[in-house]
mmCIF file of C-alpha atoms in Angstrom:
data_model
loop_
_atom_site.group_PDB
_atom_site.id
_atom_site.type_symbol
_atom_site.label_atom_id
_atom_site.label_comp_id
_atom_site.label_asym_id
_atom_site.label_seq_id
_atom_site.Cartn_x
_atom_site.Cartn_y
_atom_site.Cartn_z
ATOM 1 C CA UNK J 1 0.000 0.000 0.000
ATOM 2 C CA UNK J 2 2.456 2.316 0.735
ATOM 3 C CA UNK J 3 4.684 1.475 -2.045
ATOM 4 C CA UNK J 4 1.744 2.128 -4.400
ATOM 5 C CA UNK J 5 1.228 5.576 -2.841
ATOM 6 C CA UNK J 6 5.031 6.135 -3.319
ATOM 7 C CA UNK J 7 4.501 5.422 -7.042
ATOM 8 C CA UNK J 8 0.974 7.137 -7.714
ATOM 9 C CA UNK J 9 3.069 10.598 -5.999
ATOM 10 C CA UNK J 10 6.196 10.266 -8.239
ATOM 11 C CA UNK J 11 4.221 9.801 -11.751
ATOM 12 C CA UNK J 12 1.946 12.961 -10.470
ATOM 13 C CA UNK J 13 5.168 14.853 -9.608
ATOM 14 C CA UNK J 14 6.664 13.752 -13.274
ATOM 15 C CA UNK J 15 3.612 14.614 -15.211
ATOM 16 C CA UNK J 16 3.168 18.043 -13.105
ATOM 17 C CA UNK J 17 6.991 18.915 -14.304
ATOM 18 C CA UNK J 18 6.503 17.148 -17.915
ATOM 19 C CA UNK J 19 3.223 19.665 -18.691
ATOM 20 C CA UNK J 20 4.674 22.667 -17.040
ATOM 21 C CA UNK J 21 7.482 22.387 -19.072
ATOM 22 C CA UNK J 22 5.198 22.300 -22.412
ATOM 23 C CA UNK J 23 3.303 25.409 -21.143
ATOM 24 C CA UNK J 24 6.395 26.976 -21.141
ATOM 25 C CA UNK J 25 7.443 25.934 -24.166
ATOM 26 C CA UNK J 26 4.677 27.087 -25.870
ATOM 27 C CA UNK J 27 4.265 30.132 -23.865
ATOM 28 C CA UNK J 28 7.848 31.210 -25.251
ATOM 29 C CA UNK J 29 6.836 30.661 -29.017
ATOM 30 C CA UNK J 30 6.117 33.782 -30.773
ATOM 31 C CA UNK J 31 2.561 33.820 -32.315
ATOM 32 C CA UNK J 32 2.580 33.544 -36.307
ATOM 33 C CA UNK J 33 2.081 36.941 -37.788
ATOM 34 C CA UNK J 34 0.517 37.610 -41.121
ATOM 35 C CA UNK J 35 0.501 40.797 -42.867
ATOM 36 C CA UNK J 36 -2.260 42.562 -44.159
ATOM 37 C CA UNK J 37 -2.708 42.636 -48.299
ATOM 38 C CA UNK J 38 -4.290 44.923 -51.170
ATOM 39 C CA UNK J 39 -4.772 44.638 -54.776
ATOM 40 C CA UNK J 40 -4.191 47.134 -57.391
ATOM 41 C CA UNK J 41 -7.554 48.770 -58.901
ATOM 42 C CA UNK J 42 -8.619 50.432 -61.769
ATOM 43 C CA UNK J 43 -9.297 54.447 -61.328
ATOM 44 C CA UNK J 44 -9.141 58.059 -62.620
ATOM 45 C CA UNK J 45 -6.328 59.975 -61.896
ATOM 46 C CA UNK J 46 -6.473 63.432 -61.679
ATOM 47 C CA UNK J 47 -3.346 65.935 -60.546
ATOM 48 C CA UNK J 48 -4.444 69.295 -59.580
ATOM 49 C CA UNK J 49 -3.269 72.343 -58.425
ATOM 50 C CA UNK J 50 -5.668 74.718 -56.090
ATOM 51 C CA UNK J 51 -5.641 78.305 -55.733
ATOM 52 C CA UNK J 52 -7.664 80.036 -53.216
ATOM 53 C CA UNK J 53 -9.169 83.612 -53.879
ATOM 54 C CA UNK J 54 -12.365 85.359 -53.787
ATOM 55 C CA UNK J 55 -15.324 85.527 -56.849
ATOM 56 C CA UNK J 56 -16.152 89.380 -57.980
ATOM 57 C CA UNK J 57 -17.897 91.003 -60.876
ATOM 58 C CA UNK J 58 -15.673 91.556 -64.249
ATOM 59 C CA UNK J 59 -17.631 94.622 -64.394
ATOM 60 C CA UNK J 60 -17.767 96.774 -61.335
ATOM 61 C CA UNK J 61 -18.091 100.966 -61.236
ATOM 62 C CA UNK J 62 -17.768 103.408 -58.747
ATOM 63 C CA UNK J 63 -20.794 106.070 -59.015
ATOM 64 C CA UNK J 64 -19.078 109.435 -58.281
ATOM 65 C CA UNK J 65 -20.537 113.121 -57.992
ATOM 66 C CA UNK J 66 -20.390 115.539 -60.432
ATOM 67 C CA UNK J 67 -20.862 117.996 -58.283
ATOM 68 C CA UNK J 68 -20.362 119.003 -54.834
ATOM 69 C CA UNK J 69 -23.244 119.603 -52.215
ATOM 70 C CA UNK J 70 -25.770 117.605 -50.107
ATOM 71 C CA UNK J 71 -27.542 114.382 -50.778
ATOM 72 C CA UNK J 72 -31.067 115.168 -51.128
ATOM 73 C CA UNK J 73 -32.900 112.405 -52.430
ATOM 74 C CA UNK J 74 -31.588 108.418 -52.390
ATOM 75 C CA UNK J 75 -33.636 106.519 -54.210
ATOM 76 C CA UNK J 76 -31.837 102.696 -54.617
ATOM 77 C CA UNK J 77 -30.338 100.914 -52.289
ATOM 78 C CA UNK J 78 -28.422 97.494 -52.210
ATOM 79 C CA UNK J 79 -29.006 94.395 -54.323
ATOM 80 C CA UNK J 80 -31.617 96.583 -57.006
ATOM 81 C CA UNK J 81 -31.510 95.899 -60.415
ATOM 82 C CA UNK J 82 -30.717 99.334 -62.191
ATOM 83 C CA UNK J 83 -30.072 100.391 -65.739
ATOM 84 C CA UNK J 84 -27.630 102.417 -67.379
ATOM 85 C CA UNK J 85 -29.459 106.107 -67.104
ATOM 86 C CA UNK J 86 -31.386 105.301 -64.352
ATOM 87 C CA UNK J 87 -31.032 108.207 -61.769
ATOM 88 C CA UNK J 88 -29.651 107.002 -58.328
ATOM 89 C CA UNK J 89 -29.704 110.134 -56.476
ATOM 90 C CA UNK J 90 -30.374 113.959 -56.121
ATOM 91 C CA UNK J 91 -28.043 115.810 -55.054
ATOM 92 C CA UNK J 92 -28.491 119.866 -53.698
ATOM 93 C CA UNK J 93 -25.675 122.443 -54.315
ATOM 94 C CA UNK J 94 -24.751 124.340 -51.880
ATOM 95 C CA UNK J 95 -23.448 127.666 -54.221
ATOM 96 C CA UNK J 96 -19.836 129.093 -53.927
ATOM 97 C CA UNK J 97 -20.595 132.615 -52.429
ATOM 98 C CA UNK J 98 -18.009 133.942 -55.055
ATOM 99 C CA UNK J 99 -19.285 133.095 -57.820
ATOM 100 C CA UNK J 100 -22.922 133.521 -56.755
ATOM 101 C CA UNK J 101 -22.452 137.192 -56.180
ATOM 102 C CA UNK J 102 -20.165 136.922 -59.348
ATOM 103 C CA UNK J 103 -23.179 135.472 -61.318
ATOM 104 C CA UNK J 104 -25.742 138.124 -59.955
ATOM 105 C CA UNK J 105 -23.794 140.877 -60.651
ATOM 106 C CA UNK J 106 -23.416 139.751 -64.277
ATOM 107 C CA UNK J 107 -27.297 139.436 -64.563
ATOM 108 C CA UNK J 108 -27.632 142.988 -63.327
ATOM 109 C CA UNK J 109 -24.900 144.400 -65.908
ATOM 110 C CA UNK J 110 -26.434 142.418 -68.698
ATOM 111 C CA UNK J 111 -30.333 143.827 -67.562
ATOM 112 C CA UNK J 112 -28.692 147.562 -67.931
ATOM 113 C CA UNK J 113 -27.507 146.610 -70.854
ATOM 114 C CA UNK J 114 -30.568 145.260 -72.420
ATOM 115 C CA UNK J 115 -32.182 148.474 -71.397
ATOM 116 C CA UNK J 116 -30.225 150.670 -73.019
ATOM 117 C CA UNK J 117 -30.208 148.418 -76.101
ATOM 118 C CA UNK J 118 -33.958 148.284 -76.030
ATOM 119 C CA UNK J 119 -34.164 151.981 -75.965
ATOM 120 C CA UNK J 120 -31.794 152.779 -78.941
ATOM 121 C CA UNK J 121 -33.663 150.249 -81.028
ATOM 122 C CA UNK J 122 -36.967 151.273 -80.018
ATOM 123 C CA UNK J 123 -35.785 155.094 -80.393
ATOM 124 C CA UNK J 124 -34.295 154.254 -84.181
ATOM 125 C CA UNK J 125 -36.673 151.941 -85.201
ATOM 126 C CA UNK J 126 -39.323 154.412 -86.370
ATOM 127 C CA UNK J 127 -36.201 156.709 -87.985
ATOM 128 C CA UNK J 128 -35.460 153.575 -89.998
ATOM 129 C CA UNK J 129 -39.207 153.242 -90.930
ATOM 130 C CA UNK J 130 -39.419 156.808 -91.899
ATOM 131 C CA UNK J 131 -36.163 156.989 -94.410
ATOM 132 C CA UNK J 132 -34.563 159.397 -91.985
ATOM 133 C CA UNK J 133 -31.219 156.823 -91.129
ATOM 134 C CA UNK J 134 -29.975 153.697 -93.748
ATOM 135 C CA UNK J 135 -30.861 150.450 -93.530
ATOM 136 C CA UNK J 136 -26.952 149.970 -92.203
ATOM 137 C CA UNK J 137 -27.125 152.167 -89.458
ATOM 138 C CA UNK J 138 -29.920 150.696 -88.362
ATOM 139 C CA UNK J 139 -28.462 147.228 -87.907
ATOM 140 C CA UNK J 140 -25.970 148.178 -85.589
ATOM 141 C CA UNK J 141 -28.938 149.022 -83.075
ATOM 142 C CA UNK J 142 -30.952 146.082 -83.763
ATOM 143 C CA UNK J 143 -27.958 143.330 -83.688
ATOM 144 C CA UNK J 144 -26.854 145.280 -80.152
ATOM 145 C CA UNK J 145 -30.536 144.565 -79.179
ATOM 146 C CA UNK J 146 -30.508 140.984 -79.839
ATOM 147 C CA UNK J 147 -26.733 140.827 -78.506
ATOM 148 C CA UNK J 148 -28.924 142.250 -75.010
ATOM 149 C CA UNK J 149 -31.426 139.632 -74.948
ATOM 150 C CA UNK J 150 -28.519 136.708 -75.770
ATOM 151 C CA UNK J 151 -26.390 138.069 -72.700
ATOM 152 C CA UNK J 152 -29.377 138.450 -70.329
ATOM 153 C CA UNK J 153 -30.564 134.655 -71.254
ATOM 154 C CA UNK J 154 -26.630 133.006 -70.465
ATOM 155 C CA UNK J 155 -26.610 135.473 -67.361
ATOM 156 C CA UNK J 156 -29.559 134.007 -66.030
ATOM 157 C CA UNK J 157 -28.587 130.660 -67.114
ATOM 158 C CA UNK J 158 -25.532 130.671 -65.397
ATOM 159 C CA UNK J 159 -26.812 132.350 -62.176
ATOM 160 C CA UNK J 160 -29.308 129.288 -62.045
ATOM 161 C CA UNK J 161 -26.438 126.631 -62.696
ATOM 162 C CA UNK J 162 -24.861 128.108 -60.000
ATOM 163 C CA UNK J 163 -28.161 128.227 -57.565
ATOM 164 C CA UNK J 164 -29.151 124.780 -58.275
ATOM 165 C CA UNK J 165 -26.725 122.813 -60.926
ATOM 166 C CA UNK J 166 -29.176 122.876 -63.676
ATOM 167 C CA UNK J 167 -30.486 124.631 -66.137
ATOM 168 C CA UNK J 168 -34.035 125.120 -68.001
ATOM 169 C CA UNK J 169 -32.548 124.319 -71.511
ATOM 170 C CA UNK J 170 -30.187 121.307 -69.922
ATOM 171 C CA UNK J 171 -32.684 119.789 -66.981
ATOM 172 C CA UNK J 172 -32.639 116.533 -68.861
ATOM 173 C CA UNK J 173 -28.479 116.480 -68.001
ATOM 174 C CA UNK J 174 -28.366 117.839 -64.649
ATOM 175 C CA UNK J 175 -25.403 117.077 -62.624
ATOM 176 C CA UNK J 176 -27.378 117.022 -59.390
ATOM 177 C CA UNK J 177 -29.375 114.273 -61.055
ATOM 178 C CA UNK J 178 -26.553 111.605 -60.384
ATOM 179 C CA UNK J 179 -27.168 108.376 -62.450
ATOM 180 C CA UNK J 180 -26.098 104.544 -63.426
ATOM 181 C CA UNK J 181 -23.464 104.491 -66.354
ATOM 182 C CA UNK J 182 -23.971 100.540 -66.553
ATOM 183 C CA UNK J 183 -26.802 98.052 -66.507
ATOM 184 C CA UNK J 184 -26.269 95.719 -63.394
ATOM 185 C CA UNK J 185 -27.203 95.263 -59.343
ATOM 186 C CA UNK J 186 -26.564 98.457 -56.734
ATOM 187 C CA UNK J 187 -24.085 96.227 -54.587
ATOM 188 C CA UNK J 188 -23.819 99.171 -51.892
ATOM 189 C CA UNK J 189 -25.091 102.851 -51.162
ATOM 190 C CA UNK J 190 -21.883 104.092 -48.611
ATOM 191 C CA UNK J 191 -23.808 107.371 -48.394
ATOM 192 C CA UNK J 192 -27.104 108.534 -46.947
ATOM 193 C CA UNK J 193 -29.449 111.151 -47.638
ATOM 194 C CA UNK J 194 -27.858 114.383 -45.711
ATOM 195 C CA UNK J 195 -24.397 113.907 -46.479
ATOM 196 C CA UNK J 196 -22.021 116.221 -48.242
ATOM 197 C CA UNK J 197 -20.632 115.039 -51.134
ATOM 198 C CA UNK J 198 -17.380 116.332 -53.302
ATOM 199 C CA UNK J 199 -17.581 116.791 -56.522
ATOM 200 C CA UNK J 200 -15.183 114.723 -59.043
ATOM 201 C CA UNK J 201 -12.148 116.344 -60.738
ATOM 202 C CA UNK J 202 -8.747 116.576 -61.837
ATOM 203 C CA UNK J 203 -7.650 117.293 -58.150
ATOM 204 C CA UNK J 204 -9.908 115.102 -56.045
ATOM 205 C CA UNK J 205 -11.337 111.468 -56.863
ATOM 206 C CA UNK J 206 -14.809 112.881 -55.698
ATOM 207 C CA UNK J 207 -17.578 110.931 -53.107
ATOM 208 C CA UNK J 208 -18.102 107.260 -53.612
ATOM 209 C CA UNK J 209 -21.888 107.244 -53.714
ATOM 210 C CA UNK J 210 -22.998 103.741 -54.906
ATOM 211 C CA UNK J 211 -21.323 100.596 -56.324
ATOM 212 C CA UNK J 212 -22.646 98.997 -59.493
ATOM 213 C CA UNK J 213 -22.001 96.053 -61.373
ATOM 214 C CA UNK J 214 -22.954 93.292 -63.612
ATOM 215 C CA UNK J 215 -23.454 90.361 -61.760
ATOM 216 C CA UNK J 216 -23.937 87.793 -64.710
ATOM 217 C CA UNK J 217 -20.328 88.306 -65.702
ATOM 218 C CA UNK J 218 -18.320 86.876 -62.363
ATOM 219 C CA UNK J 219 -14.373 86.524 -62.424
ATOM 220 C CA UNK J 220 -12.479 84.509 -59.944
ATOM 221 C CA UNK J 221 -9.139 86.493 -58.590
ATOM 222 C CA UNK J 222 -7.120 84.287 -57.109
ATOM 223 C CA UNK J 223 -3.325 83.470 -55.873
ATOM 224 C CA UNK J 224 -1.007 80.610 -56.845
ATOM 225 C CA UNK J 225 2.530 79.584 -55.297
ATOM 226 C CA UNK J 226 5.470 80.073 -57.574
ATOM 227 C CA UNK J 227 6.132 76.021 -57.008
ATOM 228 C CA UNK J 228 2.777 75.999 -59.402
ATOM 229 C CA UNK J 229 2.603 78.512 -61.493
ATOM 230 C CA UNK J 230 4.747 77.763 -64.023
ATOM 231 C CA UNK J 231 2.878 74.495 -64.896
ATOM 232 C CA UNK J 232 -0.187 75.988 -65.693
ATOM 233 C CA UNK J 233 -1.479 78.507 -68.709
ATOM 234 C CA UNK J 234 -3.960 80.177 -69.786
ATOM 235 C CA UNK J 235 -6.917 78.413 -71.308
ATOM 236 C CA UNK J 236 -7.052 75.552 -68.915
ATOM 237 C CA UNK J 237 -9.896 75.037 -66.930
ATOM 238 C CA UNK J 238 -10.748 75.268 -63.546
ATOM 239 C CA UNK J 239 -12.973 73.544 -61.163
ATOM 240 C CA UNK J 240 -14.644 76.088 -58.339
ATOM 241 C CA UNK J 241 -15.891 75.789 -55.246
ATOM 242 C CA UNK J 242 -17.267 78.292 -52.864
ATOM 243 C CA UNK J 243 -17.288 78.131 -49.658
ATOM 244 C CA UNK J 244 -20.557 79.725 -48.608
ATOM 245 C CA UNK J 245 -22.609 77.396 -51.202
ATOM 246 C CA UNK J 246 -21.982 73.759 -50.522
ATOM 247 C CA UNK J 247 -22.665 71.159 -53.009
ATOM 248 C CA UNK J 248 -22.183 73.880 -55.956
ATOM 249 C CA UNK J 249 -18.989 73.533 -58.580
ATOM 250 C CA UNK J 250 -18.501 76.015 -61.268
ATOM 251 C CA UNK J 251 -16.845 75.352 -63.904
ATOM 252 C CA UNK J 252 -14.251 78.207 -65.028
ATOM 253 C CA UNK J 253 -11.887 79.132 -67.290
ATOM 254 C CA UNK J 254 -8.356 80.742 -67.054
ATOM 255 C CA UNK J 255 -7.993 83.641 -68.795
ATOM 256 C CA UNK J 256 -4.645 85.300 -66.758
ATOM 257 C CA UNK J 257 -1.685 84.748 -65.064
ATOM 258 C CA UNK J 258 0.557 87.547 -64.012
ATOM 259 C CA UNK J 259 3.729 88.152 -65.155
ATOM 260 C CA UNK J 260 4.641 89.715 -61.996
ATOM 261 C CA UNK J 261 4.704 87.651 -58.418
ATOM 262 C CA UNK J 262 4.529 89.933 -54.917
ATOM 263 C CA UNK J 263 5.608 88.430 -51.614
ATOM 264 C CA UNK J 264 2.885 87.932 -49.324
ATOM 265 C CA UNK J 265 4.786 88.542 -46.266
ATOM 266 C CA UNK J 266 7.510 90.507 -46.587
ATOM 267 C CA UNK J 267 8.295 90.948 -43.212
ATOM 268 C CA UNK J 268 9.084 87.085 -42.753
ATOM 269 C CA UNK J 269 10.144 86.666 -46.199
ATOM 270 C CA UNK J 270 7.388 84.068 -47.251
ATOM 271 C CA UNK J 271 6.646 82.313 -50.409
ATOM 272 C CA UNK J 272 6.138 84.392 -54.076
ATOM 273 C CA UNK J 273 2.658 84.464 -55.120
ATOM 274 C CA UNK J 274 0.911 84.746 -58.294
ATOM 275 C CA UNK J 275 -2.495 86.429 -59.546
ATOM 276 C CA UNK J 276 -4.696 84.482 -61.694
ATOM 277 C CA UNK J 277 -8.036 85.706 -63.145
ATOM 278 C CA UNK J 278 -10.455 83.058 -64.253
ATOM 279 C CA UNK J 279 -14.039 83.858 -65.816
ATOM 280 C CA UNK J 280 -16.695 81.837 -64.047
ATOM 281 C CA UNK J 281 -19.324 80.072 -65.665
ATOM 282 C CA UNK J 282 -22.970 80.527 -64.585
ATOM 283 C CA UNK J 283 -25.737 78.533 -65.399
ATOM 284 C CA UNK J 284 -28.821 80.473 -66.349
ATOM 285 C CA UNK J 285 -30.895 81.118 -63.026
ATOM 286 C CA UNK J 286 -27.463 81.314 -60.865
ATOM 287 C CA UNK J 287 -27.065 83.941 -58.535
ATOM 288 C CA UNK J 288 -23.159 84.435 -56.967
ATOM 289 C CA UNK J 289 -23.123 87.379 -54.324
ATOM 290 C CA UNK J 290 -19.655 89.618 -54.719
ATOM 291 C CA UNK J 291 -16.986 88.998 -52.095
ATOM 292 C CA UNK J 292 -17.207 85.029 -51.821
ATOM 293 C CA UNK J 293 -14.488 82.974 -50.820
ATOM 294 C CA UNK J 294 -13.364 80.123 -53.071
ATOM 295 C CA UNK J 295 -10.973 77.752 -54.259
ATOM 296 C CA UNK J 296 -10.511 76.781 -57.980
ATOM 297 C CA UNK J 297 -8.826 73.531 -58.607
ATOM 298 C CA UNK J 298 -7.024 73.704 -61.552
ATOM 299 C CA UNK J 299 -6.332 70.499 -63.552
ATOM 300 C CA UNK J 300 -2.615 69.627 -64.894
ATOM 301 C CA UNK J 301 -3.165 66.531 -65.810
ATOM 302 C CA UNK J 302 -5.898 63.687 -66.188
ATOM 303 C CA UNK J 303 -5.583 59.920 -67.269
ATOM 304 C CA UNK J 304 -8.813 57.367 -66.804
ATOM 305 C CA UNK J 305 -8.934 53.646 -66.196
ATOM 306 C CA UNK J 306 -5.393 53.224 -65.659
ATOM 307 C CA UNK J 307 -4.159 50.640 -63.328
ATOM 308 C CA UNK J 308 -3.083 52.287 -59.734
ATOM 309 C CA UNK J 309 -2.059 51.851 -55.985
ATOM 310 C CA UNK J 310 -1.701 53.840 -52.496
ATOM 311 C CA UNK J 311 1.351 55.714 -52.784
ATOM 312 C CA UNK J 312 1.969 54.230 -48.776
ATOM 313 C CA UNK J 313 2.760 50.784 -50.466
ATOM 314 C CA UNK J 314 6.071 52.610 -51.788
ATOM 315 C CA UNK J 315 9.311 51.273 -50.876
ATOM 316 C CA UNK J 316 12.167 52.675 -52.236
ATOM 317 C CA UNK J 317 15.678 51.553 -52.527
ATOM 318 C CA UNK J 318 18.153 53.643 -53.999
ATOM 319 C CA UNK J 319 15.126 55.977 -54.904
ATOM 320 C CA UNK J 320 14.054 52.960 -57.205
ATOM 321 C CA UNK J 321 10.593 52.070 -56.240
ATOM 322 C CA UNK J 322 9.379 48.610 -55.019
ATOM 323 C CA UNK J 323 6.574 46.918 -53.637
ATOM 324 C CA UNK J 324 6.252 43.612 -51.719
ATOM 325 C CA UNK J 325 4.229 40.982 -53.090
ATOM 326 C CA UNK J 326 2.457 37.682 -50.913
ATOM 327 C CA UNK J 327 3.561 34.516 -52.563
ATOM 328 C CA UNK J 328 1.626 31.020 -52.122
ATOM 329 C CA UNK J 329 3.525 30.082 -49.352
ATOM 330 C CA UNK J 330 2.709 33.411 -47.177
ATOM 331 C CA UNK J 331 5.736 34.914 -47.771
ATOM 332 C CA UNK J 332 7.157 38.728 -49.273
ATOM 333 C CA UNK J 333 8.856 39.495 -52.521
ATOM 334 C CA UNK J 334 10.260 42.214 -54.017
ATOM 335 C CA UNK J 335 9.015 43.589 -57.071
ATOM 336 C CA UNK J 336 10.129 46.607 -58.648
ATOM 337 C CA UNK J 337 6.966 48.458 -60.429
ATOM 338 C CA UNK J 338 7.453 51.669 -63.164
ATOM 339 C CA UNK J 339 5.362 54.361 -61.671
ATOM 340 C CA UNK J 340 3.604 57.485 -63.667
ATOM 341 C CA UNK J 341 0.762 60.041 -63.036
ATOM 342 C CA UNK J 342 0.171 60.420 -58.854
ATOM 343 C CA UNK J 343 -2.421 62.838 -57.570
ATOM 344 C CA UNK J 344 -1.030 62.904 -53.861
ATOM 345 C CA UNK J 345 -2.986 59.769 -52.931
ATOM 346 C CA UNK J 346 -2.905 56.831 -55.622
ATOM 347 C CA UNK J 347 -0.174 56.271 -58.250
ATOM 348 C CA UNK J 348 -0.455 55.090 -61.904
ATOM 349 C CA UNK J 349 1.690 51.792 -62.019
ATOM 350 C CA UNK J 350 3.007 51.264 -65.987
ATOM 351 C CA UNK J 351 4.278 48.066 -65.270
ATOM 352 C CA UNK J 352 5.383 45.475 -62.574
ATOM 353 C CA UNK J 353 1.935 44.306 -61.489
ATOM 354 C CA UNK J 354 -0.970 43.003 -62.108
ATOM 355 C CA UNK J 355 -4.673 43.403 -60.898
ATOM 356 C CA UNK J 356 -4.788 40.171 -59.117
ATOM 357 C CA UNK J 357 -1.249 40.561 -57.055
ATOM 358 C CA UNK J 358 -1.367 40.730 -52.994
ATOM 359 C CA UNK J 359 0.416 43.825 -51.982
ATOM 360 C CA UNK J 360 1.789 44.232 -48.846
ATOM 361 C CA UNK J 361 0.350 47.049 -46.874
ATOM 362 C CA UNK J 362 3.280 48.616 -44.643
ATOM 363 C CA UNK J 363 3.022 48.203 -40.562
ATOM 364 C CA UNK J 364 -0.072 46.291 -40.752
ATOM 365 C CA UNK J 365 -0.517 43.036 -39.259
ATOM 366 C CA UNK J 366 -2.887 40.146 -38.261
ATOM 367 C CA UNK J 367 -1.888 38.111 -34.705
ATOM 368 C CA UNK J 368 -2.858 34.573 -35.686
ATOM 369 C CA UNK J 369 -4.149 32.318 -32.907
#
């Protein structure tokens, strides 16, 4: 009995030590690992470049004054349709005191001056009628009459341009009348009725009082990196999207590039920018307010249905590129592929694979249990 027991103890200690030893073992083996795979697929490629910039009329005009004074009468205001003659605002001069007292004093010299013309004619005219003076003689009198009545008509003319900025013969043109010289949408009135305005000439730019302009033609004015701009030209087209419409694209097309690039920062000495203009195609019922924000992708290059990858699958050795491909028995090899058109994200692959190969996908594994 107790040599059984002594026997029964020793196989449990030997099979205790025996399976601890396998758990140990196997605890100690490193799990299999497998790595994760992709196949090459068939896509567009598109490489782009994108320039961001704001959408504004081709066709925008600064209303000045004519004339200087005080606002009267407004009578548009922002986002109305106006055309070209359409009268935007009144406008009352306040008069020089110069040249009104100049302009009175001229219609009091040309009044004498009719009178005493009046009189001679008057005085002559029976003379004439009677034989008593020529026919000559007379004239003199008669074209100093009429030369009376022509001075006292401009005098008064003049006095009332200078009262009130119009005339009875030229109402129709009045500078205080101040109108549209475009068909189009008022985009802003900066003024209000009260305001003093300055008139427009050679030594002052004059009062802003409304901006105008054709909203069907829209131009996008945008800025591209010097990297860029000397792949693109002008014709190409562009693809734009605005910010404050989502799910709208315009379609556009470049129609300048400047010659000239301006540093954006000068300060900090930052990259050369470029100006490009692009006209913007709207579709008939399309409404684009002035001022938006957008992008315009513009398209380099373009190739369809051509066999591609994830740039990540890359590997490169001695900058030739490589991928690694899963062979039957679960293991990598090394394949070198001939690469073309990339858009930032998949790569055009011109030879070295084919649609059906297992591509290794870089720091991506399965634990097998």
């Amino acid at each position: 009995m107790k040599k059984a027991l002594k026997f029964s103890l020793i196989f449990l200690t030997v099979g205790v030590f025996v399976w601890t030893l396998y758990f140990l073992y196997k605890k100690s083996q490193t799990p299999p690992v497998e790595f994760k795979t992709e196949n090459p697929f068939v896509t567009k490629i598109v490489k782009k470049t994108v320039a961001t910039g704001t959408v504004i009329p081709d066709e925008e005009i600064e209303i000045k004054s004519k004339v200087s004074g005080i606002i009267e009468k407004v009578f548009v205001e922002g986002g109305q349709i106006v055309k070209k003659g359409d009268i935007l605002m009144q406008i009352k001069i306040i008069p020089d005191m110069v040249n009104l007292r100049s302009a009175e004093s001229r219609v009091s010299r040309a009044e004498i001056n009719l009178d005493r013309a009046k009189a001679d004619f008057d005085r002559h005219a029976p003379l004439m009628k009677d034989n008593v003076i020529s026919a000559v003689e007379f004239q003199e009198y008669q074209i100093a009459y009429k030369n009376a009545q022509e001075e006292i008509s401009a005098a008064r003319d003049y006095l009332q341009l200078i009262k009130e900025g119009v005339t009875k013969k030229t109402a129709n043109q009045s500078n205080t009348l101040i109108r549209s010289t475009i068909n189009g949408m008022v985009l802003d009135v900066p003024v209000k009725k009260g305001k003093t305005v300055i008139e427009s000439n050679t030594f002052n730019e004059g009062t802003t009082i409304a901006f105008v302009a054709n909203m069907e033609n829209m131009m996008f004015y945008g800025k591209i990196d010097e990297s860029e701009v000397g792949k693109i030209k002008k014709g190409m087209d562009l693809s734009i999207t605005i910010g404050a419409l989502e799910g709208q694209t315009f379609k556009g097309l470049l129609t300048y590039i400047a010659p000239k690039g301006q540093t954006e920062d000068k300060e900090k000495k930052g990259a050369i920018q470029f100006e490009i203009r692009a006209r913007v195609n709207l579709k008939e019922g399309q409404f684009v307010r002035a001022g938006y924000s957008a992008n315009a992708d513009i398209i380099l290059d373009q190739k369809n249905d051509v066999l591609a990858i994830h740039e990540s699958l890359l590997q490169f050795e001695k900058d030739d590129p490589f991928v690694e491909i899963k062979k039957s028995d679960n293991t990598f090899e090394k394949r070198a592929v001939k690469l073309g058109l990339s858009d930032g994200i998949n790569i055009e692959v011109l030879s070295g694979l084919q649609k059906d190969d297992q591509i290794k996908i870089l720091n991506s594994t399965e634990e097998k249990i």
